[in-house]
């Protein structure tokens, strides 16, 4: 299964499709295909102008049984709002994932120290997966030891993939869909 894609045309049942931001503006536009699986979140890049109305739409949609993951959400020091503001949005996603008992799909760029600190502080029951992981084996080991899964796209570090146990390793086409 394709763990994370933005390809809305992925054949149902073959991928977890991350819904576009436009769905948050018009939740009624969400017309899930039979057997299709979806995730929904406020990407860290969107945090510059994310609204409370979008958050309320996200919460409304997140309870749908075909929404199987919360995210793509997370932290990115290169784009988006300040890291402080991104942490506020990320904590909201974490709380939602916990309340719905759904896994969290995490976007993390140059913020792994924040991610690891949050995971340690909050001790979530829901599974967290860093999508598009490209880091080296030392960082992969740190994340895995903390209980965070890894998802690999077209570009990845082979040593990190090799040390990731099969049941904690996911594959995605995120990069190809953009």
Backbone as CSV, one residue per row, in Angstrom:
resi,resn,N_x,N_y,N_z,CA_x,CA_y,CA_z,C_x,C_y,C_z
1,UNK,0.847,-1.188,0.000,0.000,0.000,0.000,0.884,1.239,0.000
2,UNK,0.482,2.228,-0.767,1.149,3.522,-0.807,0.741,4.264,0.464
3,UNK,1.696,4.456,1.370,1.402,5.023,2.685,0.956,6.481,2.626
4,UNK,1.483,7.243,1.624,1.184,8.680,1.594,1.322,9.201,0.169
5,UNK,0.210,9.694,-0.358,0.232,10.299,-1.680,-0.734,11.475,-1.718
6,UNK,-0.496,12.355,-2.676,-1.415,13.465,-2.920,-2.197,13.210,-4.212
7,UNK,-2.042,12.028,-4.759,-2.677,11.657,-6.021,-4.127,11.251,-5.773
8,UNK,-5.040,12.160,-6.033,-6.461,11.893,-5.808,-7.009,10.813,-6.734
9,UNK,-6.256,10.458,-7.766,-6.698,9.440,-8.716,-6.127,8.054,-8.405
10,UNK,-5.474,7.917,-7.265,-4.947,6.601,-6.882,-6.109,5.611,-6.798
11,UNK,-5.943,4.407,-7.349,-7.031,3.423,-7.284,-7.434,3.134,-5.834
12,UNK,-8.730,3.153,-5.539,-9.196,2.907,-4.164,-8.603,1.629,-3.585
13,UNK,-8.192,1.738,-2.326,-7.647,0.589,-1.625,-6.162,0.374,-1.834
14,UNK,-5.508,1.221,-2.655,-4.076,1.038,-2.930,-3.203,2.085,-2.245
15,UNK,-3.827,3.112,-1.664,-3.059,4.224,-1.109,-3.850,4.948,-0.039
16,UNK,-3.114,5.682,0.803,-3.740,6.638,1.707,-3.534,7.997,1.057
17,UNK,-4.615,8.579,0.594,-4.569,9.835,-0.151,-4.731,11.004,0.815
18,UNK,-3.734,11.886,0.817,-3.807,13.082,1.640,-4.709,14.096,0.954
19,UNK,-5.767,14.485,1.631,-6.742,15.400,1.034,-6.170,16.810,0.883
20,UNK,-6.549,17.504,-0.176,-6.040,18.861,-0.404,-6.659,19.871,0.555
21,UNK,-5.981,20.985,0.691,-6.451,22.046,1.577,-7.833,22.550,1.178
22,UNK,-8.135,22.524,-0.092,-9.428,23.039,-0.565,-10.609,22.337,0.104
23,UNK,-10.443,21.102,0.519,-11.508,20.358,1.216,-11.853,21.037,2.538
24,UNK,-10.851,21.660,3.171,-11.101,22.325,4.449,-11.984,23.555,4.278
25,UNK,-11.967,24.151,3.091,-12.821,25.309,2.818,-14.244,24.904,2.479
26,UNK,-14.380,23.655,2.010,-15.698,23.177,1.597,-15.819,21.685,1.931
27,UNK,-16.059,21.354,3.204,-16.126,19.952,3.607,-17.148,19.127,2.826
28,UNK,-18.200,19.768,2.329,-19.209,19.045,1.554,-18.637,18.504,0.248
29,UNK,-17.508,19.035,-0.175,-16.863,18.562,-1.406,-16.188,17.198,-1.211
30,UNK,-16.048,16.759,0.031,-15.445,15.444,0.289,-16.457,14.363,-0.073
31,UNK,-16.209,13.722,-1.184,-17.045,12.625,-1.674,-16.149,11.392,-1.807
32,UNK,-15.977,10.650,-0.715,-15.026,9.539,-0.758,-15.450,8.434,-1.718
33,UNK,-14.462,7.893,-2.406,-14.698,6.746,-3.283,-14.873,5.503,-2.409
34,UNK,-15.714,4.567,-2.798,-15.826,3.324,-2.028,-14.459,2.640,-1.932
35,UNK,-14.131,2.167,-0.744,-12.886,1.441,-0.448,-11.640,2.322,-0.452
36,UNK,-11.780,3.612,-0.720,-10.619,4.504,-0.699,-10.291,4.905,0.743
37,UNK,-9.015,5.197,0.981,-8.527,5.600,2.296,-7.910,6.985,2.182
38,UNK,-8.102,7.806,3.237,-7.658,9.193,3.188,-7.003,9.608,4.496
39,UNK,-6.215,10.689,4.399,-5.706,11.376,5.585,-6.016,12.857,5.410
40,UNK,-6.062,13.563,6.536,-6.375,14.994,6.477,-5.613,15.728,7.567
41,UNK,-5.089,16.889,7.202,-4.355,17.692,8.166,-4.045,19.067,7.613
42,UNK,-3.509,19.892,8.489,-3.024,21.210,8.087,-1.509,21.104,7.999
43,UNK,-1.005,21.130,6.777,0.423,21.014,6.512,1.161,22.175,7.182
44,UNK,2.380,21.957,7.667,3.091,23.064,8.306,3.271,24.288,7.403
45,UNK,3.356,24.078,6.087,3.500,25.208,5.173,2.262,26.096,5.188
46,UNK,1.105,25.531,5.526,-0.153,26.272,5.531,-0.363,27.070,6.815
47,UNK,0.491,26.828,7.807,0.258,27.447,9.122,0.382,28.963,9.105
48,UNK,0.973,29.513,8.077,1.093,30.970,7.963,-0.287,31.620,7.938
49,UNK,-1.234,30.969,7.266,-2.559,31.573,7.143,-3.697,30.588,7.433
50,UNK,-3.396,29.525,8.159,-4.452,28.575,8.530,-5.471,29.269,9.437
51,UNK,-6.726,28.849,9.303,-7.796,29.511,10.060,-8.481,28.541,11.018
52,UNK,-9.179,29.112,11.953,-9.964,28.301,12.890,-11.082,27.574,12.152
53,UNK,-11.638,28.203,11.120,-12.687,27.554,10.327,-12.134,26.298,9.645
54,UNK,-10.905,26.376,9.127,-10.291,25.183,8.524,-10.105,24.087,9.574
55,UNK,-9.680,24.485,10.764,-9.502,23.497,11.831,-10.839,22.826,12.191
56,UNK,-11.892,23.609,12.264,-13.197,23.032,12.590,-13.652,22.070,11.486
57,UNK,-13.399,22.411,10.239,-13.721,21.509,9.124,-12.905,20.231,9.222
58,UNK,-11.633,20.381,9.532,-10.765,19.211,9.673,-11.305,18.272,10.753
59,UNK,-11.664,18.828,11.895,-12.192,17.997,12.983,-13.478,17.293,12.567
60,UNK,-14.333,18.005,11.827,-15.595,17.425,11.351,-15.319,16.258,10.398
61,UNK,-14.379,16.445,9.473,-14.077,15.413,8.484,-13.295,14.240,9.087
62,UNK,-12.470,14.516,10.069,-11.566,13.493,10.622,-12.287,12.294,11.219
63,UNK,-13.544,12.454,11.605,-14.280,11.340,12.203,-14.784,10.344,11.150
64,UNK,-14.735,10.732,9.881,-15.219,9.850,8.817,-14.401,8.558,8.825
65,UNK,-15.054,7.393,8.710,-14.321,6.119,8.796,-13.285,5.901,7.692
66,UNK,-13.428,6.591,6.557,-12.435,6.437,5.496,-11.237,7.370,5.662
67,UNK,-11.329,8.267,6.637,-10.159,9.068,7.025,-9.438,8.214,8.059
68,UNK,-8.331,7.608,7.633,-7.652,6.625,8.476,-6.415,7.179,9.171
69,UNK,-6.065,8.446,8.880,-4.898,9.058,9.526,-5.089,10.564,9.611
70,UNK,-4.459,11.150,10.619,-4.433,12.598,10.789,-3.087,13.086,10.262
71,UNK,-3.144,14.105,9.439,-1.928,14.638,8.836,-2.069,14.613,7.329
72,UNK,-1.298,15.142,6.746,0.096,15.460,6.954,0.147,16.737,7.770
73,UNK,0.832,16.650,8.880,0.995,17.782,9.775,2.405,17.700,10.343
74,UNK,2.827,18.727,11.054,4.149,18.636,11.647,4.878,19.946,11.753
75,UNK,6.194,19.853,11.507,7.094,20.972,11.766,8.092,21.124,10.626
76,UNK,8.317,22.368,10.206,9.245,22.634,9.108,9.878,23.998,9.358
77,UNK,11.170,24.023,9.682,11.818,25.299,9.977,12.156,26.097,8.717
78,UNK,11.969,25.498,7.546,12.278,26.206,6.304,11.082,26.946,5.713
79,UNK,9.876,26.492,6.022,8.659,27.099,5.458,7.550,27.079,6.492
80,UNK,6.593,27.970,6.316,5.445,28.016,7.218,5.612,29.106,8.258
81,UNK,4.727,29.081,9.227,4.760,30.053,10.322,5.989,29.805,11.194
82,UNK,6.124,30.617,12.221,7.230,30.415,13.172,7.119,29.019,13.776
83,UNK,8.230,28.501,14.256,8.203,27.161,14.849,7.265,27.136,16.061
84,UNK,7.169,28.239,16.785,6.264,28.299,17.930,4.808,28.124,17.483
85,UNK,4.448,28.798,16.404,3.079,28.670,15.896,2.843,27.272,15.320
86,UNK,3.827,26.737,14.617,3.689,25.377,14.086,3.519,24.370,15.214
87,UNK,4.212,24.571,16.316,4.060,23.659,17.461,2.633,23.691,18.007
88,UNK,2.009,24.866,18.022,0.614,24.965,18.476,-0.284,24.133,17.567
89,UNK,-0.141,24.298,16.244,-0.957,23.534,15.295,-0.655,22.044,15.408
90,UNK,0.602,21.691,15.543,0.970,20.281,15.624,0.377,19.637,16.879
91,UNK,0.441,20.329,17.991,-0.154,19.800,19.228,-1.663,19.564,19.053
92,UNK,-2.325,20.425,18.330,-3.762,20.243,18.081,-3.993,18.952,17.281
93,UNK,-3.166,18.718,16.272,-3.272,17.490,15.483,-3.016,16.254,16.348
94,UNK,-2.018,16.346,17.197,-1.692,15.222,18.077,-2.879,14.903,18.979
95,UNK,-3.465,15.921,19.582,-4.618,15.715,20.471,-5.788,15.113,19.702
96,UNK,-6.004,15.565,18.473,-7.089,15.013,17.663,-6.830,13.545,17.331
97,UNK,-5.608,13.245,16.923,-5.260,11.851,16.619,-5.469,10.957,17.837
98,UNK,-5.079,11.444,18.991,-5.257,10.669,20.224,-6.739,10.464,20.526
99,UNK,-7.527,11.530,20.391,-8.952,11.417,20.734,-9.690,10.478,19.779
100,UNK,-9.259,10.430,18.515,-9.914,9.572,17.525,-9.240,8.207,17.385
101,UNK,-8.128,8.040,18.096,-7.345,6.804,18.014,-6.949,6.501,16.566
102,UNK,-6.443,7.546,15.896,-5.968,7.410,14.515,-4.489,7.756,14.481
103,UNK,-3.731,7.135,13.587,-2.305,7.437,13.489,-2.055,8.829,12.928
104,UNK,-0.833,9.301,13.137,-0.422,10.636,12.743,0.645,10.540,11.651
105,UNK,0.425,11.223,10.533,1.400,11.293,9.447,2.143,12.614,9.589
106,UNK,3.462,12.517,9.834,4.253,13.679,10.233,5.191,14.151,9.126
107,UNK,5.110,15.435,8.844,6.061,16.136,7.984,7.064,16.785,8.935
108,UNK,8.349,16.479,8.779,9.344,17.060,9.679,10.586,17.438,8.881
109,UNK,10.904,18.722,8.897,12.101,19.226,8.225,12.910,20.049,9.227
110,UNK,14.104,19.578,9.497,15.037,20.256,10.404,14.416,20.591,11.753
111,UNK,13.556,19.699,12.226,12.855,19.931,13.495,12.763,18.655,14.317
112,UNK,13.646,17.711,14.055,13.526,16.411,14.716,13.716,16.505,16.222
113,UNK,14.504,17.459,16.704,14.654,17.617,18.156,13.316,18.005,18.791
114,UNK,12.540,18.855,18.107,11.205,19.211,18.614,10.276,17.998,18.571
115,UNK,10.334,17.261,17.477,9.480,16.089,17.315,9.753,15.059,18.417
116,UNK,11.015,14.764,18.636,11.380,13.782,19.665,10.995,14.273,21.067
117,UNK,11.192,15.554,21.331,10.822,16.104,22.643,9.317,16.021,22.869
118,UNK,8.525,16.340,21.842,7.066,16.243,21.955,6.618,14.803,22.188
119,UNK,7.206,13.890,21.443,6.829,12.476,21.592,7.142,11.990,23.005
120,UNK,8.291,12.388,23.511,8.675,11.991,24.871,7.750,12.617,25.911
121,UNK,7.424,13.893,25.724,6.562,14.599,26.664,5.139,14.039,26.670
122,UNK,4.588,13.819,25.489,3.176,13.459,25.383,2.897,11.960,25.473
123,UNK,3.890,11.146,25.183,3.737,9.676,25.225,2.442,9.222,24.532
124,UNK,2.327,9.517,23.248,1.075,9.212,22.539,0.815,7.711,22.421
125,UNK,-0.457,7.369,22.385,-0.864,5.984,22.135,-0.969,5.729,20.633
126,UNK,-1.300,6.787,19.891,-1.430,6.631,18.437,-0.037,6.531,17.804
127,UNK,0.001,5.826,16.695,1.265,5.634,15.976,1.612,6.903,15.208
128,UNK,2.868,7.310,15.292,3.383,8.431,14.514,4.298,7.870,13.441
129,UNK,4.188,8.400,12.228,5.081,8.010,11.144,5.614,9.265,10.469
130,UNK,6.945,9.364,10.403,7.569,10.457,9.658,7.549,10.044,8.198
131,UNK,6.861,10.821,7.384,6.772,10.474,5.971,7.928,11.116,5.200
132,UNK,8.310,10.470,4.108,9.381,10.996,3.262,10.714,11.052,3.969
133,UNK,10.991,10.094,4.833,12.222,10.137,5.620,13.445,9.956,4.720
134,UNK,14.389,10.888,4.837,15.627,10.851,4.049,16.871,10.863,4.928
135,UNK,16.680,10.934,6.232,17.804,11.076,7.154,18.702,9.855,7.226
136,UNK,19.794,10.051,7.905,20.784,8.990,8.071,20.398,7.988,9.139
137,UNK,21.204,6.927,9.256,20.882,5.857,10.198,20.866,6.282,11.666
138,UNK,21.696,7.236,12.056,21.687,7.668,13.461,20.344,8.300,13.816
139,UNK,19.838,9.177,12.950,18.536,9.788,13.197,17.422,8.753,13.093
140,UNK,17.515,7.860,12.124,16.517,6.790,11.992,16.458,5.971,13.276
141,UNK,17.603,5.611,13.826,17.649,4.816,15.066,17.008,5.590,16.206
142,UNK,17.301,6.888,16.307,16.707,7.719,17.365,15.185,7.707,17.284
143,UNK,14.661,7.914,16.085,13.214,7.948,15.894,12.593,6.588,16.180
144,UNK,13.186,5.552,15.652,12.657,4.204,15.884,12.690,3.847,17.369
145,UNK,13.792,4.184,18.045,13.892,3.908,19.483,12.841,4.670,20.280
146,UNK,12.437,5.828,19.769,11.397,6.619,20.441,10.000,6.067,20.160
147,UNK,9.897,5.140,19.200,8.591,4.561,18.867,7.948,5.180,17.648
148,UNK,8.704,5.924,16.857,8.176,6.594,15.668,8.550,5.782,14.434
149,UNK,7.557,5.484,13.593,7.787,4.733,12.352,8.334,5.652,11.264
150,UNK,8.826,5.026,10.188,9.399,5.772,9.075,8.760,5.342,7.766
151,UNK,8.545,6.311,6.897,8.031,6.036,5.562,9.042,6.575,4.552
152,UNK,9.286,5.799,3.505,10.320,6.112,2.538,9.715,6.340,1.163
153,UNK,10.163,7.418,0.524,9.747,7.738,-0.835,10.815,7.340,-1.825
154,UNK,10.810,8.007,-2.956,11.760,7.701,-4.030,13.195,7.958,-3.587
155,UNK,13.414,9.020,-2.825,14.758,9.347,-2.335,14.836,9.015,-0.854
156,UNK,15.835,8.218,-0.497,16.008,7.815,0.900,17.444,7.347,1.108
157,UNK,17.810,7.201,2.357,19.121,6.689,2.727,18.995,5.167,2.851
158,UNK,19.677,4.392,2.016,19.546,2.927,2.057,19.886,2.319,3.422
159,UNK,20.841,2.910,4.132,21.205,2.374,5.447,20.064,2.567,6.446
160,UNK,19.343,3.678,6.331,18.190,3.920,7.213,17.069,2.938,6.909
161,UNK,16.829,2.702,5.638,15.814,1.723,5.253,16.177,0.342,5.783
162,UNK,17.430,-0.037,5.648,17.874,-1.367,6.062,17.713,-1.598,7.561
163,UNK,17.900,-0.564,8.364,17.800,-0.780,9.820,16.376,-0.645,10.343
164,UNK,15.446,-0.224,9.485,14.050,-0.071,9.904,13.341,-1.423,9.818
165,UNK,12.824,-1.928,10.936,12.132,-3.218,10.906,10.964,-3.197,9.917
166,UNK,10.712,-4.304,9.245,9.632,-4.343,8.239,8.275,-3.870,8.753
167,UNK,7.946,-4.141,10.001,6.644,-3.729,10.518,6.600,-2.250,10.915
168,UNK,7.731,-1.547,10.800,7.803,-0.115,11.121,8.195,0.705,9.898
169,UNK,8.211,0.063,8.740,8.665,0.642,7.474,7.483,0.763,6.529
170,UNK,7.326,1.941,5.953,6.247,2.196,5.004,6.852,2.782,3.732
171,UNK,6.098,2.709,2.642,6.568,3.244,1.368,5.508,4.173,0.787
172,UNK,5.958,5.196,0.068,5.031,6.219,-0.413,5.463,6.772,-1.758
173,UNK,4.507,7.437,-2.417,4.793,8.099,-3.690,4.601,9.607,-3.586
174,UNK,4.636,10.134,-2.382,4.405,11.557,-2.154,5.165,12.442,-3.127
175,UNK,6.447,12.195,-3.294,7.301,13.053,-4.120,6.859,13.041,-5.569
176,UNK,6.442,11.903,-6.078,6.079,11.803,-7.487,4.764,12.510,-7.801
177,UNK,3.915,12.705,-6.790,2.592,13.285,-7.044,2.626,14.813,-7.076
178,UNK,3.722,15.396,-6.699,3.775,16.870,-6.617,4.281,17.469,-7.887
